[in-house]
Coordinates of C-alpha atoms in Angstrom, one line a residue:
M1 CA 155.7 134.1 138.0
S2 CA 158.0 131.3 136.9
R3 CA 157.0 129.1 134.0
P4 CA 155.2 125.8 134.9
L5 CA 157.5 122.8 135.3
Y6 CA 155.8 120.9 132.4
R7 CA 154.7 121.6 128.9
L8 CA 151.9 119.4 127.5
Y9 CA 151.7 119.0 123.7
G10 CA 148.5 117.5 122.3
L11 CA 145.2 118.2 120.7
K12 CA 142.0 119.3 122.4
L13 CA 140.0 116.6 120.6
S14 CA 142.6 113.8 121.4
Y15 CA 141.6 110.8 123.5
F16 CA 144.8 110.5 125.5
T17 CA 145.5 114.2 125.6
G18 CA 142.2 114.6 127.4
K19 CA 143.0 111.7 129.8
L20 CA 146.3 113.3 130.8
E21 CA 145.0 116.8 131.0
G22 CA 142.2 115.7 133.3
Y23 CA 144.7 114.0 135.5
L24 CA 147.2 116.9 135.7
R25 CA 144.3 119.4 136.5
A26 CA 143.0 117.2 139.3
K27 CA 146.5 116.5 140.6
G28 CA 147.4 120.2 140.6
V29 CA 150.4 119.8 138.4
P30 CA 151.2 123.1 136.7
Y31 CA 151.6 122.9 133.0
D32 CA 151.5 125.0 129.8
Y33 CA 149.4 123.5 127.0
V34 CA 150.5 123.6 123.4
E35 CA 148.0 122.7 120.6
M36 CA 150.0 120.7 118.1
D37 CA 150.4 121.4 114.5
M38 CA 152.4 119.2 112.1
A39 CA 155.6 121.1 112.9
T40 CA 155.3 120.6 116.7
F41 CA 154.2 117.0 116.1
R42 CA 157.4 116.3 114.2
S43 CA 159.6 118.2 116.6
C44 CA 158.2 116.2 119.6
A45 CA 158.8 113.0 117.7
A46 CA 162.4 114.0 117.1
E47 CA 162.8 114.4 120.8
T48 CA 161.1 111.2 121.9
G49 CA 161.5 108.9 118.9
I50 CA 157.7 108.3 118.7
S51 CA 155.1 110.1 116.6
Q52 CA 152.1 110.3 118.9
M53 CA 150.2 112.5 121.3
P54 CA 150.2 113.7 124.1
Q55 CA 153.9 114.4 124.9
L56 CA 155.0 116.0 128.1
E57 CA 158.2 118.0 128.2
C58 CA 159.8 118.4 131.6
E59 CA 161.8 121.4 132.9
D60 CA 165.0 119.4 132.9
G61 CA 164.7 118.6 129.2
S62 CA 163.4 115.0 129.6
W63 CA 160.1 113.8 128.0
M64 CA 157.3 111.5 129.0
T65 CA 154.9 110.0 126.5
D66 CA 152.8 107.2 128.0
T67 CA 149.8 108.4 129.9
S68 CA 149.6 105.4 132.2
D69 CA 153.3 105.6 133.0
I70 CA 153.1 109.4 133.5
I71 CA 150.3 108.9 136.0
A72 CA 152.3 106.2 137.8
H73 CA 155.3 108.6 137.9
F74 CA 153.3 111.4 139.5
E75 CA 151.6 109.1 141.9
A76 CA 155.0 108.0 143.1
Y77 CA 156.7 111.5 143.2
W78 CA 153.9 114.0 143.6
P79 CA 152.4 113.3 147.0
N80 CA 149.0 114.9 147.2
P81 CA 146.3 114.4 146.3
R82 CA 147.0 110.7 146.0
F83 CA 144.8 108.9 143.5
K84 CA 146.2 105.4 143.7
P85 CA 144.2 103.2 146.1
G86 CA 145.9 101.9 149.2
P87 CA 144.9 98.2 149.6
P88 CA 146.8 96.1 147.0
A89 CA 143.7 94.4 145.5
V90 CA 142.0 97.7 145.1
A91 CA 145.1 99.3 143.6
F92 CA 145.3 96.4 141.0
A93 CA 141.6 96.6 140.3
S94 CA 142.0 100.3 139.5
L95 CA 145.0 99.6 137.1
L96 CA 143.0 96.8 135.5
L97 CA 140.1 99.1 134.8
E98 CA 142.3 101.9 133.6
D99 CA 143.8 99.5 131.0
F100 CA 140.4 98.2 130.0
F101 CA 139.0 101.7 129.5
D102 CA 142.1 102.9 127.7
E103 CA 142.2 100.1 125.2
W104 CA 138.8 98.5 124.9
L105 CA 136.8 101.8 124.6
W106 CA 139.3 102.9 121.9
R107 CA 137.5 101.1 119.1
P108 CA 134.0 102.5 119.9
A109 CA 135.4 105.9 120.4
L110 CA 137.1 105.9 117.0
Y111 CA 134.2 104.1 115.4
Y112 CA 131.6 106.7 116.4
R113 CA 133.9 109.5 115.3
W114 CA 134.6 108.2 111.8
A115 CA 131.7 105.9 110.9
F116 CA 128.9 108.6 111.1
K117 CA 128.8 111.5 108.7
P118 CA 128.0 114.3 111.2
D119 CA 130.9 113.2 113.4
S120 CA 133.4 112.6 110.6
E121 CA 132.6 115.9 108.9
L122 CA 132.9 117.9 112.2
M123 CA 136.1 116.1 113.3
S124 CA 137.9 116.2 110.0
G125 CA 137.2 119.9 109.8
Q126 CA 138.6 120.5 113.2
L127 CA 141.7 118.5 112.5
A128 CA 142.1 120.4 109.2
D129 CA 142.0 123.6 111.2
G130 CA 144.1 122.3 114.0
L131 CA 146.7 119.7 113.5
L132 CA 147.0 120.4 109.7
R133 CA 146.7 124.2 110.0
D134 CA 150.3 124.6 108.9
V135 CA 150.0 122.4 105.9
K136 CA 150.0 124.4 102.7
A137 CA 146.8 123.1 101.0
P138 CA 143.2 124.2 100.7
R139 CA 141.1 123.5 103.7
F140 CA 138.8 121.1 101.8
V141 CA 141.9 119.1 100.7
R142 CA 143.2 118.9 104.2
Q143 CA 139.8 117.8 105.5
R144 CA 139.3 115.2 102.8
F145 CA 142.8 113.8 103.5
I146 CA 142.3 113.5 107.2
R147 CA 138.8 111.9 106.8
H148 CA 140.1 109.3 104.3
R149 CA 143.1 108.5 106.5
Q150 CA 141.2 108.1 109.7
Q151 CA 138.4 106.0 108.2
K152 CA 140.9 103.7 106.5
Q153 CA 143.0 103.3 109.7
F154 CA 140.3 103.2 112.4
L155 CA 137.5 101.5 110.5
K156 CA 138.6 99.4 107.6
Q157 CA 142.0 98.4 109.1
D158 CA 140.6 97.9 112.6
G159 CA 138.1 95.2 111.8
V160 CA 135.0 97.3 111.5
T161 CA 132.5 95.4 109.2
A162 CA 128.8 95.1 108.8
E163 CA 129.0 92.1 111.2
T164 CA 131.2 93.7 113.9
A165 CA 129.7 97.2 113.9
P166 CA 126.7 96.1 116.0
L167 CA 129.1 94.6 118.6
I168 CA 130.9 97.9 118.8
E169 CA 127.7 99.8 119.4
N170 CA 126.4 97.2 121.9
L171 CA 129.7 97.5 123.8
L172 CA 129.2 101.2 124.4
L173 CA 125.5 100.8 125.3
E174 CA 126.4 98.0 127.8
V175 CA 129.2 100.0 129.4
L176 CA 126.9 103.1 129.7
D177 CA 124.2 101.0 131.4
M178 CA 126.8 99.8 133.9
L179 CA 128.3 103.2 134.6
E180 CA 124.9 104.8 135.2
V181 CA 124.3 102.5 138.2
V182 CA 127.7 103.6 139.5
F183 CA 127.5 107.3 139.0
E184 CA 123.9 107.6 140.2
D185 CA 125.3 106.3 143.6
R186 CA 128.6 108.2 144.0
L187 CA 131.0 110.8 142.7
F188 CA 133.6 108.6 141.1
L189 CA 134.2 104.9 140.2
F190 CA 135.5 103.7 143.6
G191 CA 134.3 106.4 145.9
D192 CA 134.5 110.2 146.6
R193 CA 138.0 110.5 145.0
P194 CA 139.0 109.5 141.5
C195 CA 141.6 106.9 140.9
E196 CA 143.5 105.6 137.8
A197 CA 140.4 103.9 136.5
D198 CA 138.5 107.2 136.4
F199 CA 141.2 108.9 134.3
G200 CA 141.3 105.9 132.0
L201 CA 137.6 106.2 131.4
F202 CA 137.9 110.0 131.1
G203 CA 139.8 109.9 127.8
A204 CA 137.0 108.3 125.9
M205 CA 134.2 110.0 127.7
H206 CA 135.5 113.6 127.7
R207 CA 137.1 113.9 124.3
H208 CA 134.9 111.5 122.3
F209 CA 131.6 110.3 123.7
S210 CA 130.6 113.5 125.3
Y211 CA 132.0 115.6 122.5
D212 CA 131.1 114.0 119.2
P213 CA 127.5 114.5 118.1
T214 CA 126.3 110.9 117.7
P215 CA 127.6 109.4 121.0
H216 CA 126.8 112.6 122.9
A217 CA 123.2 112.1 121.9
L218 CA 123.4 108.7 123.5
L219 CA 124.8 110.0 126.7
R220 CA 122.2 112.7 127.0
E221 CA 119.4 110.2 126.6
K222 CA 120.8 107.1 128.2
A223 CA 123.6 108.1 130.6
P224 CA 123.0 111.5 132.2
H225 CA 124.8 110.6 135.4
T226 CA 127.8 109.5 133.4
L227 CA 127.7 112.7 131.4
N228 CA 127.6 114.6 134.7
W229 CA 130.6 112.6 136.0
T230 CA 132.6 113.7 132.9
A231 CA 132.1 117.4 133.8
R232 CA 132.7 116.7 137.5
L233 CA 136.1 115.1 136.8
W234 CA 137.1 118.0 134.5
A235 CA 136.2 120.4 137.3
T236 CA 138.1 118.5 140.0
T237 CA 140.9 120.2 141.7
P238 CA 143.1 119.3 144.7
E239 CA 141.1 121.8 146.8
S240 CA 137.8 120.0 145.9
L241 CA 139.3 116.7 147.2
R242 CA 140.5 118.0 150.5
D243 CA 137.9 116.0 152.5
S244 CA 138.1 112.8 150.5
V245 CA 140.4 109.8 150.7
A246 CA 141.9 107.4 148.3
A247 CA 139.8 104.3 147.5
Q248 CA 139.8 101.6 150.2
R249 CA 137.5 99.0 148.7
I250 CA 136.0 97.7 145.4
P251 CA 132.3 98.7 145.3
P252 CA 130.1 95.7 144.4
D253 CA 128.4 97.6 141.6
L254 CA 131.6 97.5 139.6
G255 CA 131.2 93.8 139.3
P256 CA 129.5 93.8 135.9
I257 CA 132.3 95.9 134.4
F258 CA 134.9 93.5 135.7
A259 CA 132.9 90.6 134.4
L260 CA 132.7 92.2 130.9
L261 CA 136.5 92.8 131.1
G262 CA 137.0 89.1 131.9
R263 CA 134.7 88.0 129.1
Q264 CA 136.1 90.2 126.3
Y265 CA 139.2 92.2 127.1
L266 CA 141.5 89.7 128.8
P267 CA 140.9 87.0 126.2
Y268 CA 141.7 89.5 123.4
L269 CA 144.9 90.5 125.2
H270 CA 145.9 86.9 125.4
Y271 CA 145.1 86.1 121.7
N272 CA 147.0 89.3 120.7
T273 CA 150.1 88.3 122.7
V274 CA 150.1 84.7 121.4
A275 CA 149.8 86.0 117.8
M276 CA 152.6 88.4 118.3
A277 CA 154.8 85.8 119.9
G278 CA 154.1 83.6 116.9
G279 CA 155.2 86.3 114.5
H280 CA 151.7 86.8 113.0
E281 CA 150.6 90.2 111.6
N282 CA 147.0 89.7 112.5
V283 CA 145.0 88.3 115.4
S284 CA 141.6 86.6 115.1
W285 CA 139.1 85.7 117.8
E286 CA 135.4 85.1 118.1
E287 CA 132.9 87.1 120.0
E288 CA 129.2 86.3 120.1
G289 CA 129.5 84.2 117.0
V290 CA 131.3 86.9 115.1
T291 CA 134.9 86.6 114.0
W292 CA 137.2 89.6 114.5
T293 CA 140.4 90.0 112.6
V294 CA 142.7 93.0 113.4
P295 CA 146.4 93.8 113.2
V296 CA 148.5 92.6 116.1
N297 CA 149.1 95.4 118.5
P298 CA 152.5 95.3 120.2
Y299 CA 151.6 98.0 122.8
R300 CA 148.7 95.8 124.1
A301 CA 151.1 92.9 124.4
R302 CA 153.1 95.2 126.7
C303 CA 149.8 96.0 128.6
L304 CA 149.2 92.4 129.3
E305 CA 152.8 91.8 130.4
A306 CA 152.5 94.8 132.8
L307 CA 149.2 93.5 134.2
K308 CA 150.8 90.1 134.8
L309 CA 153.8 91.6 136.6
H310 CA 151.4 93.6 138.9
Y311 CA 149.2 90.5 139.5
A312 CA 152.2 88.3 140.3
K313 CA 153.2 90.8 143.1
L314 CA 149.9 90.4 144.8
E315 CA 149.6 88.1 147.9
E316 CA 147.1 85.3 147.7
P317 CA 144.2 87.1 149.4
A318 CA 144.4 89.9 146.9
Q319 CA 144.7 87.6 144.0
K320 CA 141.6 85.8 145.2
V321 CA 139.7 89.1 145.1
I322 CA 140.7 89.6 141.4
R323 CA 139.9 86.0 140.5
I324 CA 136.3 86.5 141.8
L325 CA 136.0 89.7 139.8
V326 CA 137.2 88.5 136.4
G327 CA 136.1 84.9 136.5
D328 CA 137.9 82.2 134.5
S329 CA 140.1 84.8 132.8
H330 CA 142.1 85.2 135.9
A331 CA 144.2 82.4 134.5
I332 CA 145.4 84.8 131.7
L333 CA 146.8 87.1 134.4
A334 CA 148.6 84.2 136.1
D335 CA 149.8 82.5 132.9
T336 CA 153.5 82.7 132.2
S337 CA 153.6 80.2 129.4
T338 CA 154.0 82.8 126.7
G339 CA 157.1 84.1 128.4
Q340 CA 158.2 87.7 128.2
V341 CA 157.1 89.5 125.1
E342 CA 160.2 90.8 123.2
L343 CA 159.4 94.2 121.9
P344 CA 161.8 96.0 119.5
A345 CA 164.3 98.2 121.2
R346 CA 163.1 101.8 121.7
P347 CA 164.9 104.6 119.9
D348 CA 168.0 106.0 121.7
K349 CA 166.2 109.1 122.8
K350 CA 165.8 110.9 126.1
A351 CA 162.3 109.9 127.0
P352 CA 162.4 108.3 130.4
L353 CA 158.9 106.9 130.1
D354 CA 158.4 105.5 126.6
H355 CA 155.0 104.9 125.1
R356 CA 156.0 103.3 121.9
W357 CA 152.9 101.8 120.5
R358 CA 149.9 104.0 121.1
K359 CA 148.1 105.2 118.0
A360 CA 148.0 109.0 117.9

């Protein structure tokens, strides 16, 4: 038997590794999996010019590193099963939700992993035994180092305070309440076949919320249908989707999720992009009377630019559908006043799809 065409480097507890692995399994893309240690982490970075996970090595020697771009690549060149919805408005809605789940659930996923002792002890131990297994230091030193680093980066430096922590917890509870309505009714977000939005949600749900002790307890008690969806998507294969079709409509019960996206996520993307264009290091905005201040995120400026480009290609009837879904924030998608965001040039490496700004 010949070697699979792709080699996936990542960690089994990684948010975006889980997202991509779930997609490749459902798509039927053959791959070898390599659990990273620091040596492979550095060697992959040498190939692509970016220190992050996951990274996908192709048989021809090229590399792909951005999970959303990788999915778009396979949807274009790997015909079946097709996950991208057919109608333009539905296809954009799927991409919009994928981006929302990728980026807006990132903070609660990392918050629950590192703010609670049972979770931080378990995860720092697993990282000490996994990613840092080739570091020559006692296990307790490796564990202490990773716990301190993660709590500094994903709590203190990501705007988590006594005032903002309740908002993070409420976000997860609100999203779970919305998802329960959806998954009690059908197999996947848009119908009986997953789409990009499902895989965007899967990263947080599979490798964080259904795995880490504290959020897993929430899912067991408050969101059993969502927990069931997580296992269902992991078990999905091309054969199991033989009698299904790509999504053709936007189910009405997704309305509250799009409304939340319009209230919170799109305004944040706008503020982040404006702050970056102005040369600021931090971005501040207000949510429910609480002021957030976090570092400017260049990758999320790229996310907004990509969404604007996709939105601009929609015909007026499709744009009208999106306007109804996201409310007044549709103006952010249509706004071109900030111009094109100028990102630093990517390293001169051989990664055809470059994910420059994702945190590992």
